[in-house]
Amino acid sequence: MRKNRILVAAGVALATFGSVASTNLAEETSLKKIFKDDFYIGAALNHRQATGQDPKAEAIIAQHFSTISPENLLKWESVHPQPTTFNYKPADAYVALGKKHKQFIVGHALVWHQQTPKWVFEDEAGQPAIKEQLLKRQTEHIMAVAGRYKGQINGWDVVNEALNDDGTMRQSKWYKIAGDDFLANAYQTAQKADPKAELYYNDYNLWKPAKRDGAIKLVKSLQAKGLKVTGIGMQGHWGLESPSIQQIEESIVAFSKLGNVMITELDIDVLPNPSNRAGADIDATFEFDQKYNVYTNGLPNEVQQKLAKRYADIFTLFHKHRDKITRVTFWGVTDADSWLNDWPIKGRTSYPLIFDRNYQPKPALQAIVQAVKKEKS
Ligand code: G3I
């Protein structure tokens, strides 16, 4: 009889523990709560999500994220398509959403060589604009856009992707016309438009030593002129194997000497790609070839587990350097939203994020939670 009583008591205890554990697990799967003492964690929102048209995504955003970034709606071509035309409605909704959920609101990106209308770089005759004209336009754009969200957007990607992978300056129209002054003018104007906002330099492939050194040189030169550059955004467009944890760590440590370090566009490409695919240069695209679209009927469990392990390893590194890292942003909410479904090859089915096409957490999310809980124990 006593044995039965013990068994019954044990059963009740296990059931209670189990329900408490699952409740705790459900409670603890709030990423923003897990990382609340470490760094902001969030995602890039697309137009639908920013404007309240994707309630399932908003539920994820509210539960898991302490920061949001705008995937496209604050890019020059979106917000300032014509010299005297501004399209603030989507960005206003984006900022309102961030304030509603008390999140750290990021602005992306004031100056970029992509998604910038042609008129910005041309004179009335369609010839290349002169330096003074281009810098005047840059100043007007930044004063208008960063000025509008003064005190609301907490940090800006002021200049995005100004470097080549070898660390030299990208020969963009910005650089060809205005030289280094396009950088100095951008940060000087952004600081004037919103003195309290954090100001970043953002780029991809910054794990590459030459590009890392180029970014350090660029930021140091701006800071030496007394310009505010709060930190460096390392875009995390990485693969299952590359870059190595060590390569990422070396850049995190190097950049931390200059200011805040942010992982700004994290996604893990699980698809096979043509050999010379790397980084995130949207001009580097390839023709569709079914041999590179291998998971049209879902992600095989073996790859799902590799992805989970990769994310666990990456977040173990981030947690180790939580004193240097102020933000980690996934580049999209669910796999369905990812730019990688269309880059570097259009029309593929990719699985780079931690929520699936049904808005469900993937094993990668649980792997992150378990890895960090282990670090914290
Ligand atoms: O909004 C138009 C739509 O009206 C039109 O019908 C459609 C036709 O293709 O295009 C739509 O615009 C697309 C836009 O995304 C919004 O969906 C552009 O063509 C497309 O080029 C653009 O791609 C974005 C890309 O930047 C270029 O801006 C991706 O979504 C976005 O994820 C990607 O993000 C960049 C970061 O800003 C900087 N770092 C690299 C990263 C990946 O390239």
XYZ file of C-alpha atoms and ligand atoms in Angstrom:
420
model
C 0.000 0.000 0.000
C 2.776 2.412 1.013
C 4.537 1.708 -2.276
C 1.358 2.568 -4.201
C 1.024 5.824 -2.258
C 4.618 6.680 -3.100
C 4.051 5.869 -6.780
C 0.896 7.979 -6.867
C 2.694 10.852 -5.126
C 5.603 10.534 -7.548
C 3.191 10.564 -10.474
C 1.482 13.694 -9.199
C 4.848 15.361 -8.607
C 6.085 14.499 -12.104
C 2.879 15.742 -13.696
C 3.141 18.969 -11.726
C 6.806 19.400 -12.593
C 6.073 18.605 -16.192
C 3.318 21.206 -16.440
C 5.405 23.770 -14.547
C 8.379 23.037 -16.766
C 6.299 23.344 -19.933
C 4.718 26.520 -18.572
C 8.166 27.806 -17.754
C 9.359 26.661 -21.182
C 6.444 28.457 -22.833
C 7.210 31.461 -20.637
C 10.933 31.182 -21.189
C 10.662 30.910 -24.971
C 10.374 34.661 -25.011
C 13.747 35.490 -26.545
C 13.586 39.082 -25.368
C 13.157 37.847 -21.771
C 16.002 35.376 -22.059
C 18.352 38.031 -23.456
C 16.976 40.997 -21.505
C 20.250 41.491 -19.608
C 22.451 40.764 -22.629
C 21.387 42.565 -25.826
C 18.371 43.672 -27.813
C 17.019 40.870 -30.013
C 14.716 41.426 -32.938
C 13.971 41.185 -36.626
C 13.560 43.132 -39.825
C 9.922 43.796 -40.658
C 8.539 43.889 -44.162
C 5.887 46.358 -45.318
C 2.936 44.097 -44.390
C 4.258 43.424 -40.901
C 5.063 47.091 -40.240
C 1.583 48.165 -41.313
C -0.420 45.662 -39.250
C -1.290 43.296 -42.120
C 0.450 40.239 -40.643
C -1.065 39.660 -37.178
C 0.578 36.244 -36.734
C 3.970 37.816 -37.305
C 3.079 40.640 -34.939
C 2.335 38.055 -32.233
C 5.882 36.715 -32.658
C 7.294 40.253 -32.711
C 5.492 41.120 -29.466
C 6.465 37.949 -27.642
C 10.097 37.565 -28.724
C 11.580 40.863 -29.871
C 12.924 43.910 -28.034
C 13.994 45.660 -31.248
C 12.765 46.041 -34.817
C 14.403 47.068 -38.096
C 12.761 48.140 -41.386
C 13.653 45.771 -44.219
C 12.855 48.237 -47.017
C 10.420 50.979 -46.074
C 12.993 53.546 -44.921
C 15.287 53.115 -47.902
C 15.715 56.199 -50.048
C 13.667 54.866 -52.993
C 10.795 53.971 -50.631
C 10.636 57.070 -48.462
C 11.903 59.777 -50.880
C 11.194 58.528 -54.414
C 11.166 61.974 -56.061
C 12.984 65.205 -55.127
C 9.907 66.742 -53.500
C 7.953 63.552 -52.748
C 8.161 61.827 -49.377
C 6.271 58.620 -48.568
C 6.256 58.513 -44.771
C 3.071 56.510 -44.181
C 4.669 53.039 -43.912
C 7.562 54.375 -41.832
C 5.148 56.191 -39.509
C 3.309 52.885 -38.985
C 6.627 51.071 -38.402
C 7.692 53.575 -35.739
C 4.249 53.440 -34.106
C 4.489 49.634 -33.921
C 7.883 49.840 -32.241
C 6.581 52.344 -29.705
C 3.482 50.186 -29.076
C 5.723 47.236 -28.170
C 8.303 49.400 -26.358
C 11.075 48.255 -28.686
C 14.435 49.725 -29.692
C 13.597 51.131 -33.115
C 16.246 50.999 -35.845
C 16.373 53.107 -39.007
C 17.835 51.490 -42.157
C 19.455 53.022 -44.178
C 20.092 56.702 -44.839
C 22.894 56.311 -47.431
C 23.346 53.220 -49.606
C 24.462 52.627 -53.217
C 21.407 50.384 -53.758
C 17.706 51.361 -53.779
C 18.613 55.022 -54.251
C 16.746 56.755 -57.098
C 18.742 57.761 -60.174
C 17.768 61.437 -59.807
C 19.875 61.683 -56.659
C 23.074 61.265 -58.692
C 22.143 63.294 -61.788
C 21.824 66.961 -62.732
C 18.853 68.441 -64.597
C 20.389 67.327 -67.910
C 20.755 63.720 -66.750
C 24.529 64.069 -66.412
C 26.362 63.040 -63.226
C 25.647 65.550 -60.460
C 28.573 67.573 -59.117
C 29.801 66.938 -55.579
C 28.155 70.013 -54.022
C 24.773 69.150 -55.546
C 24.975 65.524 -54.396
C 25.995 66.447 -50.846
C 23.198 69.028 -50.706
C 20.681 66.327 -51.632
C 22.168 63.946 -49.083
C 21.898 66.615 -46.391
C 18.291 67.427 -47.298
C 17.337 63.719 -47.277
C 18.918 62.994 -43.911
C 17.594 66.175 -42.293
C 14.089 65.359 -43.546
C 13.966 61.645 -42.716
C 16.114 61.401 -39.565
C 14.664 64.721 -38.481
C 11.098 63.452 -38.788
C 11.810 60.559 -36.431
C 13.975 62.535 -34.004
C 13.629 61.018 -30.547
C 11.643 58.074 -31.961
C 14.125 56.061 -34.035
C 16.813 55.047 -31.571
C 19.627 54.148 -33.964
C 20.401 54.598 -37.679
C 22.367 52.654 -40.233
C 23.724 55.952 -41.548
C 25.932 54.470 -44.288
C 25.451 50.936 -45.568
C 27.990 48.831 -47.511
C 30.559 51.455 -48.537
C 33.411 48.907 -48.751
C 34.601 46.212 -51.132
C 35.459 42.812 -49.661
C 39.179 43.711 -49.828
C 38.594 46.711 -47.559
C 38.933 49.383 -50.248
C 36.187 51.900 -50.899
C 33.342 50.632 -53.115
C 33.320 52.644 -56.349
C 29.712 53.711 -55.820
C 28.238 56.868 -57.323
C 28.439 58.358 -53.820
C 32.196 57.809 -53.729
C 32.931 58.570 -57.366
C 31.199 61.953 -57.155
C 31.888 63.065 -53.574
C 34.861 61.018 -52.377
C 35.180 60.436 -48.627
C 33.062 63.540 -47.991
C 29.892 61.521 -48.614
C 30.719 59.611 -45.433
C 31.606 62.609 -43.262
C 28.625 64.619 -44.464
C 26.257 61.723 -43.754
C 27.326 61.237 -40.123
C 27.622 64.965 -39.455
C 24.107 65.550 -40.805
C 22.593 62.559 -39.017
C 23.973 63.789 -35.716
C 22.532 67.238 -36.389
C 19.141 65.784 -37.369
C 18.872 63.661 -34.227
C 21.639 64.296 -31.664
C 20.484 61.471 -29.387
C 20.192 58.696 -31.962
C 22.905 56.055 -32.147
C 24.727 56.175 -35.495
C 26.160 53.045 -37.123
C 28.248 51.877 -40.038
C 26.657 48.691 -41.442
C 28.130 46.145 -43.873
C 28.292 42.448 -44.800
C 31.281 40.038 -44.866
C 32.913 41.990 -42.056
C 34.276 38.670 -40.777
C 36.819 38.841 -43.624
C 40.059 40.265 -42.165
C 40.651 42.717 -45.049
C 37.097 44.045 -44.892
C 37.217 44.129 -41.092
C 40.348 46.291 -41.312
C 38.705 48.507 -43.933
C 35.704 49.079 -41.657
C 37.942 49.881 -38.700
C 39.889 52.379 -40.823
C 36.650 53.960 -42.098
C 35.095 54.330 -38.648
C 38.308 55.516 -37.026
C 38.702 58.213 -39.688
C 35.209 59.493 -38.984
C 35.666 59.393 -35.224
C 39.036 61.194 -35.620
C 37.108 64.067 -37.249
C 34.957 64.274 -34.123
C 31.989 62.612 -35.841
C 29.669 60.305 -33.902
C 29.817 56.659 -34.938
C 28.303 54.657 -32.078
C 29.185 51.278 -33.492
C 29.498 48.823 -36.337
C 26.685 46.664 -37.678
C 27.956 43.263 -38.820
C 25.409 41.865 -41.242
C 24.999 38.192 -40.333
C 24.226 36.797 -43.781
C 26.099 33.584 -43.105
C 26.032 29.920 -44.143
C 25.818 26.640 -42.275
C 29.617 26.295 -42.234
C 31.067 29.713 -43.122
C 32.221 31.968 -41.631
C 33.718 30.078 -38.716
C 32.832 31.011 -35.147
C 36.448 32.103 -34.734
C 36.293 34.459 -37.732
C 33.100 36.043 -36.407
C 34.588 36.315 -32.910
C 37.738 38.053 -34.151
C 35.645 40.775 -35.770
C 33.355 41.178 -32.761
C 36.404 41.711 -30.542
C 38.135 44.045 -33.035
C 35.030 46.200 -33.567
C 34.331 46.409 -29.847
C 37.415 48.607 -29.524
C 35.577 51.297 -31.546
C 32.134 51.135 -29.919
C 28.997 49.006 -29.904
C 28.889 45.831 -31.970
C 25.593 44.770 -33.553
C 24.702 41.688 -35.562
C 22.285 43.439 -37.860
C 20.933 41.036 -40.504
C 21.203 37.495 -39.214
C 20.091 34.621 -41.403
C 21.695 31.248 -42.223
C 21.556 30.149 -45.835
C 20.875 26.391 -45.930
C 20.664 26.085 -49.724
C 23.480 25.041 -52.064
C 24.698 27.965 -54.147
C 26.908 28.566 -57.159
C 30.486 28.500 -55.889
C 31.234 32.213 -55.808
C 28.188 33.219 -53.794
C 29.093 35.032 -50.576
C 27.888 38.014 -48.554
C 24.850 39.961 -49.593
C 25.561 42.015 -52.687
C 22.141 42.031 -54.260
C 23.665 42.514 -57.701
C 25.375 39.101 -57.480
C 22.575 36.933 -58.849
C 22.394 33.739 -60.928
C 19.904 32.158 -63.334
C 17.393 29.712 -61.851
C 18.634 26.115 -61.797
C 16.572 23.443 -60.033
C 19.757 21.807 -58.734
C 20.081 24.741 -56.352
C 16.432 24.593 -55.217
C 16.702 21.314 -53.347
C 14.163 21.568 -50.509
C 10.894 22.428 -52.207
C 9.005 19.918 -50.039
C 10.305 21.024 -46.660
C 13.665 20.984 -44.927
C 15.100 17.481 -44.262
C 15.494 16.795 -40.546
C 19.250 16.351 -40.962
C 19.542 19.904 -42.307
C 17.087 21.208 -39.711
C 19.376 19.837 -36.992
C 22.468 21.318 -38.662
C 20.710 24.696 -38.736
C 19.764 24.343 -35.054
C 23.358 23.514 -34.113
C 24.688 26.445 -36.169
C 22.335 28.896 -34.445
C 23.192 27.406 -31.036
C 26.916 27.858 -31.711
C 26.421 31.410 -32.968
C 24.324 32.454 -29.966
C 26.765 30.819 -27.572
C 29.365 33.148 -29.089
C 27.045 36.161 -28.843
C 26.323 35.366 -25.194
C 30.063 35.074 -24.510
C 30.502 38.594 -25.914
C 27.285 40.080 -24.523
C 29.430 42.813 -22.987
C 30.332 43.983 -26.536
C 27.142 43.203 -28.462
C 24.184 45.550 -28.027
C 21.797 44.097 -30.600
C 21.107 40.961 -32.641
C 18.587 41.332 -35.477
C 17.293 38.492 -37.636
C 16.757 39.554 -41.240
C 13.089 38.622 -41.325
C 10.485 37.031 -39.052
C 9.589 33.730 -40.770
C 11.232 31.693 -43.526
C 8.513 32.840 -45.913
C 9.619 36.463 -45.477
C 13.303 35.950 -46.234
C 15.048 37.722 -49.092
C 17.003 34.455 -49.489
C 13.977 32.903 -51.204
C 14.955 35.165 -54.114
C 18.721 35.693 -53.750
C 21.139 34.891 -55.281
C 18.658 32.866 -57.323
C 15.032 33.983 -57.674
C 12.110 31.704 -56.902
C 13.661 29.264 -54.425
C 12.392 27.904 -51.103
C 14.800 28.728 -48.314
C 14.788 28.138 -44.566
C 17.234 30.645 -43.024
C 15.364 31.893 -39.942
C 14.027 30.503 -36.651
C 10.290 30.590 -37.398
C 8.819 28.465 -40.185
C 6.237 29.309 -42.866
C 3.453 28.458 -40.393
C 4.817 30.974 -37.877
C 5.985 28.083 -35.660
C 9.315 28.041 -33.831
C 11.841 25.755 -35.546
C 14.252 23.481 -33.637
C 16.780 26.302 -34.035
C 14.868 28.486 -31.580
C 14.852 25.787 -28.911
C 18.537 25.116 -29.606
C 19.316 28.786 -28.986
C 17.318 28.713 -25.737
C 19.018 25.539 -24.497
C 22.508 26.730 -25.466
C 22.130 30.034 -23.657
C 20.450 28.462 -20.619
C 23.494 26.197 -20.386
C 25.801 29.221 -20.548
C 23.774 31.011 -17.894
C 23.677 28.025 -15.530
O 8.023 47.055 -53.570
C 8.289 46.582 -54.904
C 7.000 46.069 -55.532
O 6.092 47.168 -55.674
C 7.297 45.467 -56.892
O 6.110 44.901 -57.428
C 8.363 44.402 -56.764
C 8.740 43.887 -58.139
O 9.845 43.021 -57.976
O 9.571 44.945 -56.147
C 9.293 45.449 -54.850
O 10.499 45.976 -54.304
C 11.402 44.975 -53.867
C 11.709 45.233 -52.387
O 12.700 44.324 -51.906
C 10.447 45.075 -51.524
O 10.003 43.741 -51.612
C 12.698 45.140 -54.661
O 12.435 44.780 -56.005
C 13.762 44.225 -54.080
O 15.021 44.509 -54.716
C 13.945 44.536 -52.597
O 14.879 43.607 -52.090
C 15.431 43.985 -50.812
C 16.943 44.225 -50.994
O 17.520 44.528 -49.710
C 17.196 45.408 -51.886
O 16.687 46.547 -51.258
C 15.213 42.834 -49.842
O 13.813 42.710 -49.567
C 15.953 43.118 -48.539
O 15.896 41.984 -47.665
C 17.416 43.405 -48.822
O 18.018 43.748 -47.609
C 19.410 44.131 -47.728
C 19.683 45.210 -46.697
O 18.815 46.306 -46.918
C 21.135 45.619 -46.727
N 21.997 44.465 -46.527
C 21.777 43.398 -47.501
C 20.319 42.934 -47.444
C 20.095 41.808 -48.421
O 20.287 42.282 -49.725
